[in-house]
Short mmCIF file of C-alpha atoms and ligand atoms in Angstrom, two decimals:
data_model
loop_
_atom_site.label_atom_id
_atom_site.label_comp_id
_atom_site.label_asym_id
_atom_site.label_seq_id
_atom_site.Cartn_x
_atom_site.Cartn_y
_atom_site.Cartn_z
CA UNK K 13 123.36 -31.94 20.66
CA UNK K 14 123.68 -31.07 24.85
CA UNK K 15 123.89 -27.58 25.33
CA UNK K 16 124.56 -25.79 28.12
CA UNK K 17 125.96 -21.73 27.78
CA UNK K 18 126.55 -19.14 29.59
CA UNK K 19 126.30 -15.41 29.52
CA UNK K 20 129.14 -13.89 32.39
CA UNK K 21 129.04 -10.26 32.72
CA UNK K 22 131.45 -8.17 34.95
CA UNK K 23 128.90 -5.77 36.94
CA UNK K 24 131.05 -2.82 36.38
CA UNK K 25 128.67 -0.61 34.48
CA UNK K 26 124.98 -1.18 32.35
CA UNK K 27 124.64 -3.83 29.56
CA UNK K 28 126.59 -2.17 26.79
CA UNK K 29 126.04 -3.79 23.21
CA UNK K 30 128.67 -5.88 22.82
CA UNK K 31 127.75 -7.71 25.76
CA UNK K 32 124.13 -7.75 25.14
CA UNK K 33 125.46 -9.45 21.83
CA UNK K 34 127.35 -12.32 23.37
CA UNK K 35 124.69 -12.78 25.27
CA UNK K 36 122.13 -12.72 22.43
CA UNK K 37 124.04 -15.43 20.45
CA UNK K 38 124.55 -17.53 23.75
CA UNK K 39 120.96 -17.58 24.08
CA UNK K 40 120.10 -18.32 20.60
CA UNK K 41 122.27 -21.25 20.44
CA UNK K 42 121.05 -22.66 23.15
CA UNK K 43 117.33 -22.21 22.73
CA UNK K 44 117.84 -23.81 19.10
CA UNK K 45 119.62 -26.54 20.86
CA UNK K 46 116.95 -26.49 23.30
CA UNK K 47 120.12 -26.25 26.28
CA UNK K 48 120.54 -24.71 28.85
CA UNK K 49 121.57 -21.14 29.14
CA UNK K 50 122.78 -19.97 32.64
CA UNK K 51 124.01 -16.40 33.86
CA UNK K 52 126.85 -15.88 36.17
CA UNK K 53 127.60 -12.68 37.85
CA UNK K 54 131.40 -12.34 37.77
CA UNK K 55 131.94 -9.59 40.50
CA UNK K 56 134.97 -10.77 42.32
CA UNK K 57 136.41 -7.27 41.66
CA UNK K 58 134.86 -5.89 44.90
CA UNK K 59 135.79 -2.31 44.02
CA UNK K 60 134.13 -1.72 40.77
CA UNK K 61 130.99 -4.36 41.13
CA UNK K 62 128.01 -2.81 42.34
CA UNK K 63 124.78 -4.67 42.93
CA UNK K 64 122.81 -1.72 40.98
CA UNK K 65 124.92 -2.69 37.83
CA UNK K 66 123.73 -6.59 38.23
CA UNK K 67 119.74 -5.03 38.83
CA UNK K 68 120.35 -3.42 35.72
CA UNK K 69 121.85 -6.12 33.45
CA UNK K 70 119.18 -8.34 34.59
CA UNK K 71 116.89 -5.47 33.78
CA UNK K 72 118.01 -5.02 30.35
CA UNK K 73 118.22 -9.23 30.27
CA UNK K 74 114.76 -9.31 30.82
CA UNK K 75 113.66 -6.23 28.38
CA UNK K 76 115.71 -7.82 25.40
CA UNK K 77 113.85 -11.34 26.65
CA UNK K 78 116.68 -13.53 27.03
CA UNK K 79 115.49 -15.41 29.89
CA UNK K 80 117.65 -17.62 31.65
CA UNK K 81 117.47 -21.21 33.83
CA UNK K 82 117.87 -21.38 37.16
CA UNK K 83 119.03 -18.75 39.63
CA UNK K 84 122.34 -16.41 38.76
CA UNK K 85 125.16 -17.83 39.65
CA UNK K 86 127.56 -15.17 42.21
CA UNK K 87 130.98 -15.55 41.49
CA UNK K 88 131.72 -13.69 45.06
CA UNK K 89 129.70 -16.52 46.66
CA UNK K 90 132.37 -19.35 45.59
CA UNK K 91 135.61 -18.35 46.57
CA UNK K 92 135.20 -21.73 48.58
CA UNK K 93 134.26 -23.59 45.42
CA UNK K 94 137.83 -22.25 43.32
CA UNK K 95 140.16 -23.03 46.40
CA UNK K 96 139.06 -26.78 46.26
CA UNK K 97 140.03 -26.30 43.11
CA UNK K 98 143.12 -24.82 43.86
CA UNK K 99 144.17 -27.79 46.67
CA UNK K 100 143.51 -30.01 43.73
CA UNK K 101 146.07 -28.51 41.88
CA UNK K 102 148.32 -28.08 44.44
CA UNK K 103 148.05 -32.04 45.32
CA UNK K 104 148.15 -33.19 42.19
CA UNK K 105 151.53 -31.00 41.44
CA UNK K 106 149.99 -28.97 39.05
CA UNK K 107 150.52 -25.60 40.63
CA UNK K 108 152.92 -24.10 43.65
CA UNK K 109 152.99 -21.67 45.92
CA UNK K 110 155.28 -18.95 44.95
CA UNK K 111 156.23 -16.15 47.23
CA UNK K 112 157.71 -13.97 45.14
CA UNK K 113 157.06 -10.21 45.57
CA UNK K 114 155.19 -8.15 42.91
CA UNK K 115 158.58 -6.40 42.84
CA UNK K 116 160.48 -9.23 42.64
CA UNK K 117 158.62 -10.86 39.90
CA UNK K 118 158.04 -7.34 38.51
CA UNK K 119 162.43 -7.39 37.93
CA UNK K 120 162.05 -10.96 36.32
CA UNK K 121 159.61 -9.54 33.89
CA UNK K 122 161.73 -6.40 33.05
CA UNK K 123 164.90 -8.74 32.93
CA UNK K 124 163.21 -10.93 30.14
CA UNK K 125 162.16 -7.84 28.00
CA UNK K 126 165.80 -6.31 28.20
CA UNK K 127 166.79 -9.89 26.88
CA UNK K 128 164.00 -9.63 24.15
CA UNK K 129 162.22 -12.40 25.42
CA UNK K 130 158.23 -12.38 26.51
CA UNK K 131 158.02 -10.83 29.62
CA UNK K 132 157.20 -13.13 32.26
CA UNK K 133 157.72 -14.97 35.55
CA UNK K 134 161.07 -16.84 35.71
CA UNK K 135 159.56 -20.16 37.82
CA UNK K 136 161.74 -19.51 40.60
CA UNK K 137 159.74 -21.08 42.89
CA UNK K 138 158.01 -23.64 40.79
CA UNK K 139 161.02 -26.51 42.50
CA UNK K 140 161.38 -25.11 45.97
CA UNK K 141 158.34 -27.13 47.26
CA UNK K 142 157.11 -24.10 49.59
CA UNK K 143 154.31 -24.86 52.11
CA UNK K 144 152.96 -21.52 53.58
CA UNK K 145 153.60 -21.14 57.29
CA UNK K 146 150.53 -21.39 59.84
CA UNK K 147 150.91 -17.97 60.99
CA UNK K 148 151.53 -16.46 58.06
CA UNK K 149 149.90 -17.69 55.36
CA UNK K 150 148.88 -14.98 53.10
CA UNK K 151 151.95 -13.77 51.82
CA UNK K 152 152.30 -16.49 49.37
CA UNK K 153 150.39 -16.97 45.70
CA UNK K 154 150.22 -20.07 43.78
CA UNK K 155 150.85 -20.16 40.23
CA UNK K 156 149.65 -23.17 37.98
CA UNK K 157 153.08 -24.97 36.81
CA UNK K 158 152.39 -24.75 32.76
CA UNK K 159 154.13 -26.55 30.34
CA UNK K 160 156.68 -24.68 29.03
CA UNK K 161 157.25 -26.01 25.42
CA UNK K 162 154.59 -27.56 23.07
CA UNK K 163 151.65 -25.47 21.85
CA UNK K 164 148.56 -24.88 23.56
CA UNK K 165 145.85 -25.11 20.73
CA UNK K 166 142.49 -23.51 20.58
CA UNK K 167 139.87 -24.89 18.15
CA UNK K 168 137.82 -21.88 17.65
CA UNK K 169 134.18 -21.89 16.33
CA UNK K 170 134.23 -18.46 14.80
CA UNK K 171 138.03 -18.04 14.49
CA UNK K 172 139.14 -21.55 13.41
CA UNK K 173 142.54 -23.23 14.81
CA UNK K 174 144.43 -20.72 16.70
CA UNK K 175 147.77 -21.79 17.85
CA UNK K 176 150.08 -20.68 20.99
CA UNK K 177 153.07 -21.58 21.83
CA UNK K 178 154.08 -22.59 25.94
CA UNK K 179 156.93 -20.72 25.70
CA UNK K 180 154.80 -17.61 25.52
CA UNK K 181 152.63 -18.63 28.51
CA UNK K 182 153.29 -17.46 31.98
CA UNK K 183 153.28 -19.56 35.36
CA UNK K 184 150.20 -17.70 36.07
CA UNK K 185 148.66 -16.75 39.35
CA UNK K 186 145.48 -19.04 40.37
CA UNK K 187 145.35 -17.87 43.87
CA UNK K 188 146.23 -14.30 45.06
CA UNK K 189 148.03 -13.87 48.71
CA UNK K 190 144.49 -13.07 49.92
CA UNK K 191 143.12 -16.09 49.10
CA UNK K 192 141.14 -15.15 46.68
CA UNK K 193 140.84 -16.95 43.38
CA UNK K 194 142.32 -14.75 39.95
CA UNK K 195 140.14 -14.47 37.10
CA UNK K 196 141.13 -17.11 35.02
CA UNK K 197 140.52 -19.91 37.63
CA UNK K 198 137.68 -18.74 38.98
CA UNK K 199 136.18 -18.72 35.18
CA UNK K 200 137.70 -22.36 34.28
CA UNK K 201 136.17 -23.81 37.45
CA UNK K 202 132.45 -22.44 37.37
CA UNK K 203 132.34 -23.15 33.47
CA UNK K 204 133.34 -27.03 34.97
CA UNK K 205 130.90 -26.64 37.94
CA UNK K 206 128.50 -25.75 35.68
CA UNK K 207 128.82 -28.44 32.57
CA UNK K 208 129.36 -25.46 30.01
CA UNK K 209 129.70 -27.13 26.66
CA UNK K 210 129.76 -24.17 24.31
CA UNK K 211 131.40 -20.94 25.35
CA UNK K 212 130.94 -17.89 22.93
CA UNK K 213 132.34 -14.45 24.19
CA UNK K 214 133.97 -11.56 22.74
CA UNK K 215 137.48 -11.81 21.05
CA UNK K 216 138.68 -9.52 23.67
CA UNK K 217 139.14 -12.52 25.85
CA UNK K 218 140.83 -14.76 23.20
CA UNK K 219 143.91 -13.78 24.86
CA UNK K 220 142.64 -15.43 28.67
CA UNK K 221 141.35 -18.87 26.59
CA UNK K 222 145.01 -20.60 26.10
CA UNK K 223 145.34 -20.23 30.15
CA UNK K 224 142.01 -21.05 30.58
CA UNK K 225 143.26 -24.22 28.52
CA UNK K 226 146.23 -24.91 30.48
CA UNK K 227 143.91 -24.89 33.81
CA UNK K 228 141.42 -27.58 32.03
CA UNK K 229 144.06 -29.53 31.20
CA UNK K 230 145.91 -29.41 34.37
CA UNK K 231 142.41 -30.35 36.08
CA UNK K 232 141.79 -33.19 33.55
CA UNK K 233 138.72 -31.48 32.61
CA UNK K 234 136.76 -31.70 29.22
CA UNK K 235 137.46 -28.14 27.39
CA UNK K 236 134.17 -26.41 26.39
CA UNK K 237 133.75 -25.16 22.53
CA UNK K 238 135.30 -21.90 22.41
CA UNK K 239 133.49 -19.19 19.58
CA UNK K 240 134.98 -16.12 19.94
CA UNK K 241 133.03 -13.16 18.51
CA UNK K 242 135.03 -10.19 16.87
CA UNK K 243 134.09 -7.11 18.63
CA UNK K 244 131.47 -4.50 17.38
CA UNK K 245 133.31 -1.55 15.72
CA UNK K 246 131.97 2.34 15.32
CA UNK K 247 130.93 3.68 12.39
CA UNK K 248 134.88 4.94 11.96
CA UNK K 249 135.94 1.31 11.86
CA UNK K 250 137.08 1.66 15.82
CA UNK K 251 136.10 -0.45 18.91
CA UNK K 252 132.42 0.64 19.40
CA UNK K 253 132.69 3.09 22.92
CA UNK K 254 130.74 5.53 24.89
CA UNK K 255 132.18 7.98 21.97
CA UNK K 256 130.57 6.83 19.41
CA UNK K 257 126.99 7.85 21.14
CA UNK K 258 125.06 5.40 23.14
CA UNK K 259 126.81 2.27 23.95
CA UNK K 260 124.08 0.54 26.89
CA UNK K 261 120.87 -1.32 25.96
CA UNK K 262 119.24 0.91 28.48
CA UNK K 263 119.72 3.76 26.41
CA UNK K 264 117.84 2.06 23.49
CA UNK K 265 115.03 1.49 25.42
CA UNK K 266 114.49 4.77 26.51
CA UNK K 267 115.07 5.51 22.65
CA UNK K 268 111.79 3.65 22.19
CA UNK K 269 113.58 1.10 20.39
CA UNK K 270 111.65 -2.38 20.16
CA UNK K 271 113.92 -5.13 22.10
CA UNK K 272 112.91 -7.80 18.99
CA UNK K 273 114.31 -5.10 16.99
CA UNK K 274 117.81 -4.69 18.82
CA UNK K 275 118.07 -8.17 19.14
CA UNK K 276 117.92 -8.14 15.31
CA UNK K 277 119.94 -6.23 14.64
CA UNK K 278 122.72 -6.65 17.18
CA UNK K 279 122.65 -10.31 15.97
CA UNK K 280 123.41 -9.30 12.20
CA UNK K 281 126.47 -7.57 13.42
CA UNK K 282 128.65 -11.03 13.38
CA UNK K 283 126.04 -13.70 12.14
CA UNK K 284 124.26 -13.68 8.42
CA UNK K 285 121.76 -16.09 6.92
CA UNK K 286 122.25 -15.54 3.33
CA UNK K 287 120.98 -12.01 2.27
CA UNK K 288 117.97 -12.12 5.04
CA UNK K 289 117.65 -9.21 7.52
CA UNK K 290 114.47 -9.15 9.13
CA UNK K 291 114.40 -11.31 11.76
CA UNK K 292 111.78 -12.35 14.71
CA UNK K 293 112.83 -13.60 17.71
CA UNK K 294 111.74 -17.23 16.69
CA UNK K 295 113.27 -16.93 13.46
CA UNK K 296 116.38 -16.43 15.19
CA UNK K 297 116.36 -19.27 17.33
CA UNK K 298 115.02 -21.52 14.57
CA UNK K 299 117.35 -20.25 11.91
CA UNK K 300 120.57 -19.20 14.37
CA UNK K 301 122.87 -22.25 13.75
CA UNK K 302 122.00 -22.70 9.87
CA UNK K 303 123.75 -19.35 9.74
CA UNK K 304 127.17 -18.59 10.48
CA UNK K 305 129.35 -16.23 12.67
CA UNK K 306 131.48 -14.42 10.97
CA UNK K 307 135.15 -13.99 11.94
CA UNK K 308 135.30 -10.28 10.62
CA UNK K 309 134.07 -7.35 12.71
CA UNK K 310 130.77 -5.28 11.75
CA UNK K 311 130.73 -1.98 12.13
CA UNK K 312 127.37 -0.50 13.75
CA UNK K 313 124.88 1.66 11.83
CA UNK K 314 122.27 3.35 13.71
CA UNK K 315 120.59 4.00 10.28
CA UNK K 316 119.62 0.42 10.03
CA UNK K 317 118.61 -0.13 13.20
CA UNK K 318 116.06 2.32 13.04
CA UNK K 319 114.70 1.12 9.60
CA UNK K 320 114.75 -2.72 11.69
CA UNK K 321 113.25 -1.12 14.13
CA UNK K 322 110.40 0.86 12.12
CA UNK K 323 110.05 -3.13 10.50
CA UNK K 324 109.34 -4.28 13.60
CA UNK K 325 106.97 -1.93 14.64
CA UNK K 326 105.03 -2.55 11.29
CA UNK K 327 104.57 -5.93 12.85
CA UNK K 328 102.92 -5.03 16.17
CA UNK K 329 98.94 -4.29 16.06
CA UNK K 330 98.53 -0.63 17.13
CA UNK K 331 97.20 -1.99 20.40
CA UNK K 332 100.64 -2.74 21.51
CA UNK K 333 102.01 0.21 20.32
CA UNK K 334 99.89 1.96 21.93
CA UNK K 335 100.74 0.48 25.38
CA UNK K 336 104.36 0.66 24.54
CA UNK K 337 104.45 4.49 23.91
CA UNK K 338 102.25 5.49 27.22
CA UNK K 339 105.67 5.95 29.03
CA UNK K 340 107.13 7.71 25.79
CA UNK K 341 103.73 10.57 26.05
CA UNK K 342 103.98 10.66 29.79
CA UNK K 343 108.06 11.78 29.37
CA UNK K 344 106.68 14.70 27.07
CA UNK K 345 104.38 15.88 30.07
CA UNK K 346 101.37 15.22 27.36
CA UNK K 347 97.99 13.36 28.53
CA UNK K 348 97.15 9.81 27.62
CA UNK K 349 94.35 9.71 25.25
CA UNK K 350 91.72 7.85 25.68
CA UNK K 351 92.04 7.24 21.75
CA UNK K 352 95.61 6.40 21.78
CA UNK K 353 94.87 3.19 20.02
CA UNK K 354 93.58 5.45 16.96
CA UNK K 355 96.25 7.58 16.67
CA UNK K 356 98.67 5.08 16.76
CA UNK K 357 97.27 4.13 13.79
CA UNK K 358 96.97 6.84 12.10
CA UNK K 359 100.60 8.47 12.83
CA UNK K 360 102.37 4.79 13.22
CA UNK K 361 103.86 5.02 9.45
CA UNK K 362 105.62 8.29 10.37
CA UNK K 363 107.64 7.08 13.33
CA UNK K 364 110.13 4.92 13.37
CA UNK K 365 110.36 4.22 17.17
CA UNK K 366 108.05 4.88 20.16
CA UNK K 367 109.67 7.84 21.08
CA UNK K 368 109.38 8.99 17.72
CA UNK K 369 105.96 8.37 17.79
CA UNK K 370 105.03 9.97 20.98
CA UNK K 371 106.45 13.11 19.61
CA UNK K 372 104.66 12.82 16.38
CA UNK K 373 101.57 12.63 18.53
CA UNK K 374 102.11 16.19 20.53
CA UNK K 375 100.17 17.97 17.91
CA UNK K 376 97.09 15.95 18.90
CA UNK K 377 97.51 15.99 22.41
CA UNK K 378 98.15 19.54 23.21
CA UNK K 379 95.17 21.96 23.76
CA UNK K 380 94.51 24.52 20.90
CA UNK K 381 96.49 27.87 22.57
CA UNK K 382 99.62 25.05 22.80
CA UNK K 383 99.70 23.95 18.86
CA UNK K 384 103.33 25.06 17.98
CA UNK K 385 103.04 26.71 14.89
CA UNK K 386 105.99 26.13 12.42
CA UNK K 387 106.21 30.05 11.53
CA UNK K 388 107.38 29.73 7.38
CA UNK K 389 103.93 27.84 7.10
CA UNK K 390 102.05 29.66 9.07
CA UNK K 391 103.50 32.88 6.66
CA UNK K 392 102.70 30.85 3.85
CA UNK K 393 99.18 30.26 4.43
CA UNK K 394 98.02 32.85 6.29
CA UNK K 395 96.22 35.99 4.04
CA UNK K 396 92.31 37.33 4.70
CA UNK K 397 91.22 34.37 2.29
CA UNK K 398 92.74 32.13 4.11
CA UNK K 399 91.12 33.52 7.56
CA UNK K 400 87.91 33.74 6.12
CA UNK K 401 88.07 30.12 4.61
CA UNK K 402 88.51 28.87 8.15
CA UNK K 403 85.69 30.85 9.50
CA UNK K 404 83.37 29.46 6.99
CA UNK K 405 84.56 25.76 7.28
CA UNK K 406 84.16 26.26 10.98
CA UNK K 407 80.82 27.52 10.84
CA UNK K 408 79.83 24.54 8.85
CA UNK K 409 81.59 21.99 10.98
CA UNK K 410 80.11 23.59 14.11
CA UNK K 411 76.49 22.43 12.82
CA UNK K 412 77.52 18.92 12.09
CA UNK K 413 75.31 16.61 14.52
CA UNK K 414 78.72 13.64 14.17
CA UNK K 415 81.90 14.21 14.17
CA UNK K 416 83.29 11.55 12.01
CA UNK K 417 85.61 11.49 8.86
CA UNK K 418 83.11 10.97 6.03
CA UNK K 419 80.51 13.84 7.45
CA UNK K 420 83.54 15.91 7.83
CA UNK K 421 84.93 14.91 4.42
CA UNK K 422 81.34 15.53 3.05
CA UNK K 423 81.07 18.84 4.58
CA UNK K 424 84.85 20.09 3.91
CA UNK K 425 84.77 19.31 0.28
CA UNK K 426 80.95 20.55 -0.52
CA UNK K 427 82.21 24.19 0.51
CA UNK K 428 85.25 23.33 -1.93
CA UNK K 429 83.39 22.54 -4.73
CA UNK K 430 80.10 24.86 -3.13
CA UNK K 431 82.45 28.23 -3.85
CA UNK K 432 84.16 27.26 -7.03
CA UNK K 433 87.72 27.02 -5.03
CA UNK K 434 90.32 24.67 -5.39
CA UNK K 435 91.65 22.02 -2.45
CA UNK K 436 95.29 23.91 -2.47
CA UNK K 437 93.45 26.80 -1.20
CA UNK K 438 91.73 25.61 1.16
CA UNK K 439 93.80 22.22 2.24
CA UNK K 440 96.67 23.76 3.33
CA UNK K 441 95.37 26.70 5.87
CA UNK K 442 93.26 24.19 7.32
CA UNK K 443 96.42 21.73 8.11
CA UNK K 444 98.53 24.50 10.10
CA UNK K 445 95.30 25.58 11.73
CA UNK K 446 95.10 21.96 13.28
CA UNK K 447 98.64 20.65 12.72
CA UNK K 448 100.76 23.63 13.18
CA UNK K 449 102.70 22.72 10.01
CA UNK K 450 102.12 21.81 6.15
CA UNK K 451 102.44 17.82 6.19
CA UNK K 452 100.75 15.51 8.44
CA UNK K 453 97.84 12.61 7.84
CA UNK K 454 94.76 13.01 6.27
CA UNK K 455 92.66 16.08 7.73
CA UNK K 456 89.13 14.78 8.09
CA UNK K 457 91.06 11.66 9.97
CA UNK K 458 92.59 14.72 12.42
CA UNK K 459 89.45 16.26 12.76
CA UNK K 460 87.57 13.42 13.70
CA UNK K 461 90.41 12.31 16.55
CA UNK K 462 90.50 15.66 18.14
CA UNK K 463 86.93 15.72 18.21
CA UNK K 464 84.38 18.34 17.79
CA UNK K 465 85.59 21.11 20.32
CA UNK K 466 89.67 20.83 19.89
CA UNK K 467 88.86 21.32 16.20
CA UNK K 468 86.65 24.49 16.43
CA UNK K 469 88.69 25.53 19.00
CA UNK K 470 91.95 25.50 16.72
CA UNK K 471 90.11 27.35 13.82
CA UNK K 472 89.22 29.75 16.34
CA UNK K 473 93.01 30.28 17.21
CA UNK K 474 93.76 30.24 13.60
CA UNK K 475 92.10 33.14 12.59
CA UNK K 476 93.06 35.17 15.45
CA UNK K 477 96.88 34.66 14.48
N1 LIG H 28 133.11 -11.33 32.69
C1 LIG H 28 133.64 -11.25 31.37
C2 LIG H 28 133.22 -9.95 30.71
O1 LIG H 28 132.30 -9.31 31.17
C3 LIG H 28 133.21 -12.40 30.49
C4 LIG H 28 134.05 -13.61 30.69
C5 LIG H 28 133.72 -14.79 29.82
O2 LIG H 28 132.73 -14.76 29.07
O3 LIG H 28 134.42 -15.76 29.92
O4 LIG H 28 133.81 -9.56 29.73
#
């Protein structure tokens, strides 16, 4: 099957999930369709489009990697482009010029409610055959002349047949009196320009698609597929927004959330493959149109993404992880070891994203007179024993020619067993000395990672406390 999609975002603000979505389901339909998948820049609102919102949906494009073909398309570069189309229309007696006020047709609109009708602009001008004047040429808007009984019908991929009636349908506006084009039009014609064959967006538009229909059809263009995707709800069962917590893909990233993972998981909320969860990227685009979108909205649960995203992080080799969380370690003001690699492995169980795991990482990075001790177990473990335990494990670790975890292990459990103790007594004293608290990985591992000074130097501090 020919493919060609689109992702179009407004670049009003960052790319918030539900966008990142529609453009995450664009993608995969087109890569497992092998298309084409284009992005257009729709920033003909001058006022709230700002170039550093298009950086940063490109940005966030690019993190997710949902690469596109060819160059991004600039809506504000092709005001040209729609008024060709709108002389087209105008020739062909499709649309009008209309010079109604606002007021005026802002009366017709009120008059039509009073009557209980659907508000909407009366066609006064649609048969006076207006031409605007050379020098003044601006004051005038022309409005497509739409059918005004029949249905328009939309045959929707996600939402089945969806039926609206004319009557409903306004004369709408395809050019404003400052030449330029309105939203619809200038939508209808690049999707045309640019052969879109499949075009999947949120459900918040699925009011704009039977005018987007009437503009096809008055061009004698080939209608795309329409899929309309129900929007992402909030844990309350609300439209997901900036108060349910962080809406933008950039703040996942600086979560240290994996992009394979939010893709994952952002595609689950509207498509399913059985039972199956756990996605890659490649299973995705393999698997994407053996699945199916589902007309009923998800609601999003950060608790799953971060068990997705602690999935996908059991996938990566510690190498990667490693590289990943160097921005993560540098944000907590904490050096980059040169082991990183190591303790990535060792702490990579415990932390379910990057961030997590930088911060599960500060115990090994700080120097010994920074360990934050977690004060109920440091009052739980600390008696003269206790003290004098350390001092005598750190006497015997001082003499050890290498460093590693079995000559530690050795030499830890030999005074155990050498002084007729027990592990509990000695175990957990020696954990807050080098963790600061009473959990953590396996000590001799610790030891051995810190190396020989950090350790003495933190069963020094110990028994000072
Ligand atoms: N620019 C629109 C938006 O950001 C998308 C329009 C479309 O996909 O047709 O919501």
């Amino acid at each position: 099957m020919k493919v060609i999609t689109r992702f179009a975002p407004s670049p009003t603000g960052h790319l918030h999930l539900g966008g990142a979505r529609t453009a995450i389901f664009n993608w995969l339909f087109t890569r497992h369709y092998q298309g084409k998948f284009y992005l257009r820049i729709e920033d003909t609102d001058t006022l709230r489009s700002r170039q550093e919102y298009t950086d940063s949906i490109l940005a966030s494009m690019n993190w997710l990697g949902l690469d596109w073909d060819d160059e991004p398309v600039y809506q504000s570069q092709r005001f040209d482009l729609y008024n060709q189309y709108v002389d087209r229309l105008l020739e062909s007696g499709h649309a009008y010029w209309c010079s109604c006020s606002p007021e005026e047709v802002e009366k017709m609109r009120e008059e039509a409610r009073a009557k209980g009708e659907k508000p909407k602009y009366n066609g006064c001008c649609r048969e006076r055959g207006l031409r605007p004047s050379p020098g003044n040429p601006e004051k005038m808007v022309v409005r497509l002349r739409a059918p005004q009984t029949g249905v328009t019908v939309l045959n929707d991929m996600v939402k089945g047949e969806v039926v609206f009636n004319n009557s409903e349908l306004d004369d709408m506006v395809l050019r404003r009196p400052d030449g330029a084009p309105t939203y619809n039009m200038a939508v209808v014609v690049d999707d045309i320009e640019m052969g879109m064959t499949h075009v999947i967006r949120g459900d918040d538009h699925v009011s704009n698609t039977p005018k987007q229909i009437l503009i096809y059809q008055a061009l004698g263009a080939d209608l795309p597929v329409f899929g309309h995707v129900p929007m992402i709800l909030g844990p309350d069962k609300q439209k997901l927004s900036k108060r349910h917590g962080a809406t933008a893909v950039i703040d996942y990233e600086k979560e240290g959330l994996l992009p394979e993972a939010l893709v994952n998981y952002l595609t689950l909320l509207g498509w399913s493959h059985g039972n199956d969860e756990f996605f890659t990227l490649e299973q995705l685009v393999k698997e994407f149109a053996n699945g199916k979108l589902n007309p009923s909205p998800s609601a999003f649960d950060p608790e799953k993404l971060a068990w997705l995203n602690h999935e996908h992080m059991k996938t990566r080799t510690a190498q990667d992880l490693a590289d990943l969380t160097v921005p993560f370690i540098k944000d907590l003001g904490l050096p980059v070891p040169g082991n990183l690699t190591a303790l990535v492995e060792m702490l990579r169980e415990r932390a379910p994203t990057l961030k997590d795991l930088a911060a599960a990482m500060t115990f090994m990075l700080v120097n010994a007179d920074e360990l934050e001790y977690d004060p109920k177990a440091l009052e739980k473990v600390l008696s003269p024993e206790s003290r004098q335990y350390i001092s005598a494990l750190q006497s015997r670790f001082s003499e050890l020619s290498s460093f590693d975890e079995s000559s530690l292990h050795e030499e830890l459990h030999g005074y155990v067993e050498a002084n007729g103790l027990k592990f509990k007594q000695v175990g957990p004293p020696l954990r807050v000395a080098l963790v600061g608290a009473l959990t953590g990985p396996d000590l001799c591992r610790i030891m051995s990672l810190l190396g020989k000074e950090q350790t003495l130097a933190r069963l020094t501090r110990f028994q000072q406390s």
